[in-house]
Tab-separated table of C-alpha atoms and ligand atoms in Angstrom:
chain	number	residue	atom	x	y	z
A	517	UNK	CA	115.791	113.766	114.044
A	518	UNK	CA	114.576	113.019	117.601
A	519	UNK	CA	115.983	110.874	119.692
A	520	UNK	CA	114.337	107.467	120.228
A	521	UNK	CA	113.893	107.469	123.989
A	522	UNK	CA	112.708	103.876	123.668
A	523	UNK	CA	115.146	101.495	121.024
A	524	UNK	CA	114.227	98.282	122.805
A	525	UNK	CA	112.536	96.779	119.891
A	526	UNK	CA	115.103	97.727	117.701
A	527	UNK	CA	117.652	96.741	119.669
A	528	UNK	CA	115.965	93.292	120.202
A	529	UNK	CA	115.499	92.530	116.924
A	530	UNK	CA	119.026	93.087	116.154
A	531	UNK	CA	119.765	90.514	118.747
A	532	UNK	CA	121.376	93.269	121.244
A	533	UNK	CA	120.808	93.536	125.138
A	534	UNK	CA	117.388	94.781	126.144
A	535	UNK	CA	116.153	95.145	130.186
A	536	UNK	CA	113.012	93.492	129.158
A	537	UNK	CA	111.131	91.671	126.843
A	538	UNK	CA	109.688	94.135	123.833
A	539	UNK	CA	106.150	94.140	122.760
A	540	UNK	CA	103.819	95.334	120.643
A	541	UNK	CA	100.738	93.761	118.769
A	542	UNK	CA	99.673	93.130	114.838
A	543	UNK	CA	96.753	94.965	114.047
A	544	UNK	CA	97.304	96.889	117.617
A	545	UNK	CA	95.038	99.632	115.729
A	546	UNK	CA	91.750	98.661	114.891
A	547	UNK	CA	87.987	97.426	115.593
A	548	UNK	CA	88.349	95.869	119.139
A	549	UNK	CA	89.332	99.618	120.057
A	550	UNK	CA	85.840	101.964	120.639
A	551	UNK	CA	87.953	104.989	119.946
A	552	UNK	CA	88.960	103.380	116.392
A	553	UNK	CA	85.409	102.745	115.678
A	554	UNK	CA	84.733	106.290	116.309
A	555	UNK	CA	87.271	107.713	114.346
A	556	UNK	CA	86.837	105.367	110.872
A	557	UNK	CA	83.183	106.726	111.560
A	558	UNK	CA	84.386	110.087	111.278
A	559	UNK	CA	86.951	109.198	108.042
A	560	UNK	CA	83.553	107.504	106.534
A	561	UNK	CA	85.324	104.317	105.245
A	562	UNK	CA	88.281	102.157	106.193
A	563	UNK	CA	90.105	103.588	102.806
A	564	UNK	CA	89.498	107.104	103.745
A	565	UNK	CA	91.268	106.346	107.120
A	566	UNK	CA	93.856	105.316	105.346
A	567	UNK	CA	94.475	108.200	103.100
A	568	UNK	CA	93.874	110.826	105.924
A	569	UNK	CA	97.390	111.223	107.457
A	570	UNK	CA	96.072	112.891	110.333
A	571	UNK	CA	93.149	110.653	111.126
A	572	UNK	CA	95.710	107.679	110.232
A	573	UNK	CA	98.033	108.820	112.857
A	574	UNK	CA	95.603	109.514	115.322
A	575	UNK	CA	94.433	105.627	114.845
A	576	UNK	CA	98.249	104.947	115.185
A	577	UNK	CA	98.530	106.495	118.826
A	578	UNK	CA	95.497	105.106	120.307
A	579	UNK	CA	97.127	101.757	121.702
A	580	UNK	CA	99.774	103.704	122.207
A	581	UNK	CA	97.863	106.093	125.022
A	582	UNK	CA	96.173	102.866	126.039
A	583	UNK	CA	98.949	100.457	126.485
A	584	UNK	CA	102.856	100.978	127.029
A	585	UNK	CA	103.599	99.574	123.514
A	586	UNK	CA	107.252	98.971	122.413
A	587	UNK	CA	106.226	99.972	118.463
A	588	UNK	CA	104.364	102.006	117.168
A	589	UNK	CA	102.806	100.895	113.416
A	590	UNK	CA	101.880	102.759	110.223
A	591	UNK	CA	97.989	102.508	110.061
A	592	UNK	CA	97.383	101.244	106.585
A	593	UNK	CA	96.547	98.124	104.477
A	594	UNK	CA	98.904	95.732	102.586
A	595	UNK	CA	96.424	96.328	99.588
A	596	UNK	CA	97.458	100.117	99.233
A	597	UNK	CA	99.916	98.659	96.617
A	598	UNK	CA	97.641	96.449	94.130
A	599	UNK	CA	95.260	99.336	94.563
A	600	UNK	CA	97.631	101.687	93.439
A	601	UNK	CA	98.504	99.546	90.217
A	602	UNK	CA	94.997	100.078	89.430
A	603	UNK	CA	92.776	97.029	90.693
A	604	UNK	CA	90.293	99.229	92.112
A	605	UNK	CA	89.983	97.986	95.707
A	606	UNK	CA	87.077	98.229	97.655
A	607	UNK	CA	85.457	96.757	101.252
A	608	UNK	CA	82.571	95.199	101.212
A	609	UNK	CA	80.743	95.183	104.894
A	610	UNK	CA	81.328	91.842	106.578
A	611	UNK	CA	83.299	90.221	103.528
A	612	UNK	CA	86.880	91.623	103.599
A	613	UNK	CA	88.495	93.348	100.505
A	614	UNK	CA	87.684	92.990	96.700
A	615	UNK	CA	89.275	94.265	93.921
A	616	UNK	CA	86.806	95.737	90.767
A	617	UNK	CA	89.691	93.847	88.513
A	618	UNK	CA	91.717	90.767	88.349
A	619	UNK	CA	95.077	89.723	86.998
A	620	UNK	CA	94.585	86.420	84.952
A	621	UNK	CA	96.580	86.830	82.220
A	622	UNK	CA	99.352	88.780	80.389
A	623	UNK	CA	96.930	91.053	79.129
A	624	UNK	CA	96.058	91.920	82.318
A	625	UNK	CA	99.500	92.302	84.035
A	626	UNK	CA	100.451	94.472	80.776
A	627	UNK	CA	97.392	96.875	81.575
A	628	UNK	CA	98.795	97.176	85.241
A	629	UNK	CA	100.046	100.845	86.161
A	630	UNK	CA	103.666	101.066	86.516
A	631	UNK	CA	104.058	102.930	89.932
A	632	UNK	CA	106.356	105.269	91.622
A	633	UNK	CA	105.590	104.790	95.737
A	634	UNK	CA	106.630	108.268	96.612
A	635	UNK	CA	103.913	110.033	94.189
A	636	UNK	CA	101.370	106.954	93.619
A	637	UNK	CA	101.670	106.167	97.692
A	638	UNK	CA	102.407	109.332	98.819
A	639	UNK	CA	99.228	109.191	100.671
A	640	UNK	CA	101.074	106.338	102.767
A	641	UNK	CA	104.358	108.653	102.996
A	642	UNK	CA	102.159	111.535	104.432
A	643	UNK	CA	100.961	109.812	106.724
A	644	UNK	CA	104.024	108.316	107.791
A	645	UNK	CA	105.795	111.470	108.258
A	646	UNK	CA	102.706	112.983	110.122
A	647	UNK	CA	103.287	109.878	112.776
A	648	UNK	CA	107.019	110.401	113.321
A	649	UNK	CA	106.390	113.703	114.078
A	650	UNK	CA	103.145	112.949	116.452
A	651	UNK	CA	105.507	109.862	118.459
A	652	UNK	CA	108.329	112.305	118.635
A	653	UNK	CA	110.789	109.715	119.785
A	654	UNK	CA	108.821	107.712	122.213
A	655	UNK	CA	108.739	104.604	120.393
A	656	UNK	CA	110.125	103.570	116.675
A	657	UNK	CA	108.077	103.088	114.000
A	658	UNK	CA	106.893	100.293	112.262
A	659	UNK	CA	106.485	100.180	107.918
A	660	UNK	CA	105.124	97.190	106.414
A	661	UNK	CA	104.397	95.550	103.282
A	662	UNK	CA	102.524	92.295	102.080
A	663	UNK	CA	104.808	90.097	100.205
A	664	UNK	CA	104.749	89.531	96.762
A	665	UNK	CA	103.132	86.198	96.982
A	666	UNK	CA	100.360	87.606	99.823
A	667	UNK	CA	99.350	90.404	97.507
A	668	UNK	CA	99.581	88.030	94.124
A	669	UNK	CA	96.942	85.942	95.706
A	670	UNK	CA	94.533	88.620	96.423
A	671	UNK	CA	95.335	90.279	93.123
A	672	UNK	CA	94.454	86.849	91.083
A	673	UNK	CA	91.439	85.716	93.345
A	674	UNK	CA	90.007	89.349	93.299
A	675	UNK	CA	90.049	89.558	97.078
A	676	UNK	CA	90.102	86.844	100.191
A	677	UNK	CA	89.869	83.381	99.664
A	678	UNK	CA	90.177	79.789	101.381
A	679	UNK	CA	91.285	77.803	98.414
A	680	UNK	CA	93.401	79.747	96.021
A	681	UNK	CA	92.474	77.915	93.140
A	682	UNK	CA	93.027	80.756	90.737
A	683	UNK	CA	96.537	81.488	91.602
A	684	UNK	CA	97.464	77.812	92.507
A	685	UNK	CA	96.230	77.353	89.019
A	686	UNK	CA	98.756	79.918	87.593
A	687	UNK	CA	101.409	79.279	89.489
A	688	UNK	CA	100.970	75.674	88.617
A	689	UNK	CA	99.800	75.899	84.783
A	690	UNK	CA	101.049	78.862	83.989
A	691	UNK	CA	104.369	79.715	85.950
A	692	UNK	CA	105.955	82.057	83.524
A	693	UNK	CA	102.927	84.614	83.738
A	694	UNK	CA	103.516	83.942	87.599
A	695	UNK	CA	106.878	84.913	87.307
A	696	UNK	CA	106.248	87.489	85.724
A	697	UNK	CA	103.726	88.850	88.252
A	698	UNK	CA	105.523	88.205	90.982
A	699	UNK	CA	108.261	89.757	89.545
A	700	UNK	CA	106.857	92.798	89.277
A	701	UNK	CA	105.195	92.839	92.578
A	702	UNK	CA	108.868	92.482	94.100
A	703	UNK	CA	109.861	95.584	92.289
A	704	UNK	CA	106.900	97.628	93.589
A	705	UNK	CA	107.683	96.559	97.191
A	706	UNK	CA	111.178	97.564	97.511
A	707	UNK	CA	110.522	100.774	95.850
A	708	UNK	CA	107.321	101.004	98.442
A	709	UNK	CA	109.633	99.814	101.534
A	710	UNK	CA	112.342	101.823	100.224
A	711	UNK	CA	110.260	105.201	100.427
A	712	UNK	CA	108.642	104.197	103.820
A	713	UNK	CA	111.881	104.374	105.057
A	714	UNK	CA	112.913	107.567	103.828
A	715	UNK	CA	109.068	108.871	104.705
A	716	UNK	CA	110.190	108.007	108.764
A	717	UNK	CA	110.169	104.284	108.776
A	718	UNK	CA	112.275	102.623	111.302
A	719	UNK	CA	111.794	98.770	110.959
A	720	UNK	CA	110.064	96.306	108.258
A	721	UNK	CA	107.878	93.962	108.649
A	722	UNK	CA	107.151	91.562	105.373
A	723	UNK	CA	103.226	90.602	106.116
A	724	UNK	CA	102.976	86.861	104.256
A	725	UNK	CA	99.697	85.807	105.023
A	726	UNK	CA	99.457	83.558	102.742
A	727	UNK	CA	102.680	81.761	102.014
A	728	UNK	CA	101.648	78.804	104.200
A	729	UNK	CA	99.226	78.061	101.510
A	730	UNK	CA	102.110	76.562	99.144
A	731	UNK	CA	103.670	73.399	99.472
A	732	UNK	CA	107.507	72.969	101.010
A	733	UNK	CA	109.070	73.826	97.152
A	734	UNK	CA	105.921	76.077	95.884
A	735	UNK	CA	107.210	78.306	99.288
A	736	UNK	CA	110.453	78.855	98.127
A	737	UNK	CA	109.818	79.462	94.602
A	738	UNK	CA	107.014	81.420	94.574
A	739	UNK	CA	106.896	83.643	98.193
A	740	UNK	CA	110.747	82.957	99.853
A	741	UNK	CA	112.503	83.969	96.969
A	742	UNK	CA	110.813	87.586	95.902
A	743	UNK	CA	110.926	88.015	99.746
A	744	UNK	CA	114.773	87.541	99.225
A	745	UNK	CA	114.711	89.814	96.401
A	746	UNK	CA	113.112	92.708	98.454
A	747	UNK	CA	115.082	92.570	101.234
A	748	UNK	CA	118.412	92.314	99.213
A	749	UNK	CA	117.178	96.421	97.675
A	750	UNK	CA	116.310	97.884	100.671
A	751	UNK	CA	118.456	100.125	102.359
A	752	UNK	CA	120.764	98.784	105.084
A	753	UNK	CA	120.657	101.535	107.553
A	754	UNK	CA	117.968	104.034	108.629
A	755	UNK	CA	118.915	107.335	110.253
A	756	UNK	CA	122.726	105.964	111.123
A	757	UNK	CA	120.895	102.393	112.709
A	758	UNK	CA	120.722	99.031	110.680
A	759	UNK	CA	117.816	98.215	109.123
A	760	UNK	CA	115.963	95.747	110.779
A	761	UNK	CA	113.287	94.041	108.265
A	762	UNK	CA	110.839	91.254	109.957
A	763	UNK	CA	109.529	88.227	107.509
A	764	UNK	CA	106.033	86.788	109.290
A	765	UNK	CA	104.653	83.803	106.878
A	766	UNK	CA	101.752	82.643	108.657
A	767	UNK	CA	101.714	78.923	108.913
A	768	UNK	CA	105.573	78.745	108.046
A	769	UNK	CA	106.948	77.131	111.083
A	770	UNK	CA	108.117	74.476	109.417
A	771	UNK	CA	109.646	76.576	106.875
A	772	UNK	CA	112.067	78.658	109.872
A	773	UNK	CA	115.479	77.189	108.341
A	774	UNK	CA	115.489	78.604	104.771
A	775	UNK	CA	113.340	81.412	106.545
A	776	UNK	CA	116.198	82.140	108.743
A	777	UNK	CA	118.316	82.332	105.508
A	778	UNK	CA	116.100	85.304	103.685
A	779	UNK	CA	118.065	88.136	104.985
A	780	UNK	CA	116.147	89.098	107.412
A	781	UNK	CA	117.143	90.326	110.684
A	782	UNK	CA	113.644	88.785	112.590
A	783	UNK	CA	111.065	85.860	111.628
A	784	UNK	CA	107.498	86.389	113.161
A	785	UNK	CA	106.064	82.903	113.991
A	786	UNK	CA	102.052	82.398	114.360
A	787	UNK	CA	101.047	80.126	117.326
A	788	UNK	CA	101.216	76.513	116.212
A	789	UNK	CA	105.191	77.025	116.333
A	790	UNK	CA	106.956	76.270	119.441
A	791	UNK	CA	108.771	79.389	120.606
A	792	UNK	CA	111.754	76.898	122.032
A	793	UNK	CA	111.854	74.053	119.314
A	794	UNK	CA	112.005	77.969	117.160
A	795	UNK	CA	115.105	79.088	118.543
A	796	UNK	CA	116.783	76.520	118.764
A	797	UNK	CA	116.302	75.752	114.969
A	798	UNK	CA	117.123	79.453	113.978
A	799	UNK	CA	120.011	79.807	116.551
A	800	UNK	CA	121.792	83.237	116.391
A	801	UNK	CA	120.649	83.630	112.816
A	802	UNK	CA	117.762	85.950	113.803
A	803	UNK	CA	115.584	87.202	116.044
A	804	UNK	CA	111.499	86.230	116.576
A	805	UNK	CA	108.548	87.425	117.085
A	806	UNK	CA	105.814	86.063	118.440
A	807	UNK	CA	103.628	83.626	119.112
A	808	UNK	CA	100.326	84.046	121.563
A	809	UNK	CA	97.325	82.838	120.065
A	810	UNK	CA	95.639	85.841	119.343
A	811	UNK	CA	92.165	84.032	120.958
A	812	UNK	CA	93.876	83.539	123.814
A	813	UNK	CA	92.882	87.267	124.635
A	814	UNK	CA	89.688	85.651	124.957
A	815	UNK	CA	90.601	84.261	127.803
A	816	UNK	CA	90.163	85.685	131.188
A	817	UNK	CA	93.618	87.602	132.417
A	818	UNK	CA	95.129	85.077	134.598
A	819	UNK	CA	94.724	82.449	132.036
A	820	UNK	CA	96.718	85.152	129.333
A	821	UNK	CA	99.278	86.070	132.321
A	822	UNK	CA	99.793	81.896	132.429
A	823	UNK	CA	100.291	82.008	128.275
A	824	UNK	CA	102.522	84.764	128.156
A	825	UNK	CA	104.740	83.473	131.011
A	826	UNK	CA	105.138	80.356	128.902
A	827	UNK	CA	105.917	82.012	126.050
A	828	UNK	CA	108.601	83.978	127.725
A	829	UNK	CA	110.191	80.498	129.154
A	830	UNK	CA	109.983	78.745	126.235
A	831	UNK	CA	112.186	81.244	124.194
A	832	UNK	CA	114.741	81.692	127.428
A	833	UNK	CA	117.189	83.139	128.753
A	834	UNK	CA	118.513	86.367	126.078
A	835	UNK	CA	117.668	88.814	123.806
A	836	UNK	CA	116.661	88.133	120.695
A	837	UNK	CA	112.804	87.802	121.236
A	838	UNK	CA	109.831	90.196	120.456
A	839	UNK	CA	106.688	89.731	122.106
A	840	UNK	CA	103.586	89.695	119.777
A	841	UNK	CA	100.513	87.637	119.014
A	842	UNK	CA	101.131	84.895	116.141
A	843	UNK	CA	98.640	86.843	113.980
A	844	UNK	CA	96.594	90.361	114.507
A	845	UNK	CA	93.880	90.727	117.070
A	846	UNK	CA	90.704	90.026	116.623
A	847	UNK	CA	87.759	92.716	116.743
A	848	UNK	CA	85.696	91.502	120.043
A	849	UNK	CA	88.527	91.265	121.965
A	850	UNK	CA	88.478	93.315	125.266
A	851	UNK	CA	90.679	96.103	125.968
A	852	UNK	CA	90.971	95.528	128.995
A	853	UNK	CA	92.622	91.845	128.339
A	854	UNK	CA	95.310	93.169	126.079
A	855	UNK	CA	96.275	95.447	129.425
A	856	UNK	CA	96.786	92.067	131.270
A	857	UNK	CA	98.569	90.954	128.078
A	858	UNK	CA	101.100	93.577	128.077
A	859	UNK	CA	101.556	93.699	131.683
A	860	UNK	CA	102.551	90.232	131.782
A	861	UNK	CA	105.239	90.912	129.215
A	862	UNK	CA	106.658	93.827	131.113
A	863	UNK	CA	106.240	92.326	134.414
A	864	UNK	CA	107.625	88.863	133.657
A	865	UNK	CA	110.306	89.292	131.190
A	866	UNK	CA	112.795	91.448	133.050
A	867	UNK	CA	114.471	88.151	134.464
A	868	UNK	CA	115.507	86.428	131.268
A	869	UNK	CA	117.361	89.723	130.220
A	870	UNK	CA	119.508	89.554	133.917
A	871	UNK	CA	123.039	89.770	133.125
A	872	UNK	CA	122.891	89.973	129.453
B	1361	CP3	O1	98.848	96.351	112.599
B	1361	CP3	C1	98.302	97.454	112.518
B	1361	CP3	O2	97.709	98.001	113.479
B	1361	CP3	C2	98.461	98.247	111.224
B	1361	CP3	C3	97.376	98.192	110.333
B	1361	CP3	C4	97.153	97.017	109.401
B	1361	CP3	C5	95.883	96.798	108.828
B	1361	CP3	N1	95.993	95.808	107.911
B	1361	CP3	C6	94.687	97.554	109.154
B	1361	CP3	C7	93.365	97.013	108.791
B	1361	CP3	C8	98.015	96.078	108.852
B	1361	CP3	C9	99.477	95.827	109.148
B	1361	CP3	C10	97.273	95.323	107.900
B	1361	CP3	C11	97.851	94.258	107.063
B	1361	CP3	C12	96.972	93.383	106.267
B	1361	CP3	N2	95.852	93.730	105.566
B	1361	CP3	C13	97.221	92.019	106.027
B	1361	CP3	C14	98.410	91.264	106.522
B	1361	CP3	C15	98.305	90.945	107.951
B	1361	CP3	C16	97.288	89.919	108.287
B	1361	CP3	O3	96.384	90.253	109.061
B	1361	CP3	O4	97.451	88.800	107.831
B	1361	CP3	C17	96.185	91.528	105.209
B	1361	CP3	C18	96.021	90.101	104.726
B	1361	CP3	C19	95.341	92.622	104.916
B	1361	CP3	C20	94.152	92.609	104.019
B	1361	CP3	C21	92.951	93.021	104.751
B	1361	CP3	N3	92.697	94.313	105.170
B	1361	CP3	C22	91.875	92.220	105.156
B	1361	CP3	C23	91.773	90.718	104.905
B	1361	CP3	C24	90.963	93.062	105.812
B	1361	CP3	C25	89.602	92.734	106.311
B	1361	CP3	C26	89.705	92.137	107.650
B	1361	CP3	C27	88.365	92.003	108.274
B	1361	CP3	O5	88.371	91.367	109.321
B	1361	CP3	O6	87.357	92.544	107.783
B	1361	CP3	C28	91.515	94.352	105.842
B	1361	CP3	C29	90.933	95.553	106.472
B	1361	CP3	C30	91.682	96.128	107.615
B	1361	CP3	N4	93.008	96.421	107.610
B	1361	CP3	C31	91.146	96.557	108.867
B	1361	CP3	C32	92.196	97.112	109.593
B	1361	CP3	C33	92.127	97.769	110.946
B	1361	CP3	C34	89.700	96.479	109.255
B	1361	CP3	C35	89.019	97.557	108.522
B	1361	CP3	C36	87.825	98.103	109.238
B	1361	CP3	O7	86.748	97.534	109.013
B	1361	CP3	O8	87.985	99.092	109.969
């Protein structure tokens, strides 16, 4: 294997000394880029991106040539693995993801495929492999997964949705077939994590959109806990390193103790968290990640220099802290604002990392 000539972000989210703050940015590939828009034109659809391992890795290293990224991360979708146990997904212009099939009841979990990530996902493994080889040590990269609960909800409501009544309704009415489900889902992600690893992975992240939909107890029985169970079978080490795996529940500030307890190395917080109020609740448990408004790009560089140097103060002195938006970026951002976003990272964070 290469050697990593940048580790900061590993090294950070282990908690070890860094020079300066790492960063990188969810959904750092995609629509607010002109050169992504070209190439998904060329791939002809957003799923055909996906499955191209060279087009997927050349979407991969376009921040990367614009910006002096920390990560790099796997191009891909969380819904690769519902897809994959045969919903059929699809993207309909303007309206997110659908799936041609839903899972309502036992019937339908029984008809799911059973899956093997290697052969099923290989697609994803290919193109994983194809990156490692295209970064060639200049930055680690980044596998990811949703979490059970994230891609339950879009497996029951048969794609995006604001009220979750169908799975709210299971989980509620029906919470053995939930179980069951979820179960099942937390089996298919550790395999799926497990192979991204040995395909060239070099960090997790657990993407849990949606576990800030559920109540205080509803988030620990139904998203927290299969998150626990994933993490618990993945491997500890990668290429003679530890592991580090990343849990982001959107909307789960309030959430950070038992968060802190999931076995995860790093919790991603969105932007309604206080970075400070953060650490001090999670204390040397783990490391964050976070927390800029992602519309705050939207804002003219100055005002984004003025955000990130608050961010930066309100986690302190240390290492311990990855810089990242609370949530991806938005398409309409401009470029050229996420190069006064990183800058400020790079340029500001070198004094809380003095003496460490
Ligand atoms: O971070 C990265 O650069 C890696 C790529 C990545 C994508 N999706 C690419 C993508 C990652 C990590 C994801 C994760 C993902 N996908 C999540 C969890 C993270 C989150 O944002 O909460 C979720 C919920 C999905 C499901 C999904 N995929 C949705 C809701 C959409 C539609 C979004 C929209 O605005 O239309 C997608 C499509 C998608 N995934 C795009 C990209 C770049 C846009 C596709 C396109 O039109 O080109």
């Amino acid at each position: 294997m290469t050697e990593l000539k940048n580790d900061r972000f590993l090294r950070a989210l282990l908690r070890r000394p860094v020079d300066r703050t790492p960063v990188w940015m969810m959904r750092q590939a995609g629509r607010y880029l002109p050169e992504y828009r070209a190439t998904r034109k060329e791939a002809g659809s957003f799923l055909d991106l996906c499955k191209n391992a060279e087009l997927a890795c050349e979407v991969t290293m376009q921040p990367l040539r614009r910006y002096p990224m920390d990560a790099a991360i796997l191009f891909s979708d969380i819904l690769t693995v519902p897809d994959a146990l045969g919903l059929g997904l699809y993207f309909e212009e303007g309206e997110g993801p659908r799936f041609r099939k839903t899972v309502r009841s036992t019937a339908d979990l029984e008809g799911l495929n059973s899956i093997v990530a290697d052969d099923d996902l290989g697609y994803v493994m290919n193109a994983l492999r194809t990156i490692r080889r295209e970064l060639n040590g200049q930055v680690p990269l980044i596998g990811f997964s949703g979490s059970p609960w994230t891609l339950a909800t879009y497996m029951v409501e048969g794609g995006s949705s604001k009220d979750f009544v169908n799975i709210k309704t299971m989980a509620y009415d029906q919470p053995e077939l939930m179980h069951q489900l979820l179960s099942l889902l937390a089996d298919a992600v550790a395999d799926y994590l497990s192979a991204q690893v040995r395909a060239g992975a070099q960090a997790l992240q657990i993407f849990d959109t949606w576990g800030g939909s559920l109540s205080a107890a509803g988030y620990k029985e139904f998203s927290l806990k299969y998150m626990q169970r994933v993490i618990s079978r993945l491997p500890a080490e990668a290429e003679g390193r530890k592991l580090p795996v990343i849990v982001f529940t959107k909307g789960g500030g309030q959430w950070l103790n038992a968060i802190a307890e999931s076995g995860a190395q790093a919790v991603g917080i969105d932007w309604t968290t206080d970075i400070a109020v953060a650490r001090d609740l999670v204390g040397n448990r783990v490391a964050l990640q976070g927390n800029m408004d992602p519309s705050m790009l939207f804002a003219s560089p100055a005002k984004i220099r003025e955000e990130v140097a608050l961010i930066l103060a309100g986690y302190g002195h240390g290492s311990g802290h990855v810089f990242n938006l609370g949530h991806g970026i938005t398409p309409g951002v401009n470029p050229d604002h996420v190069t006064a976003f990183v800058d400020a990272v790079q340029e500001l964070s070198p004094q809380y990392h003095q003496a460490d």
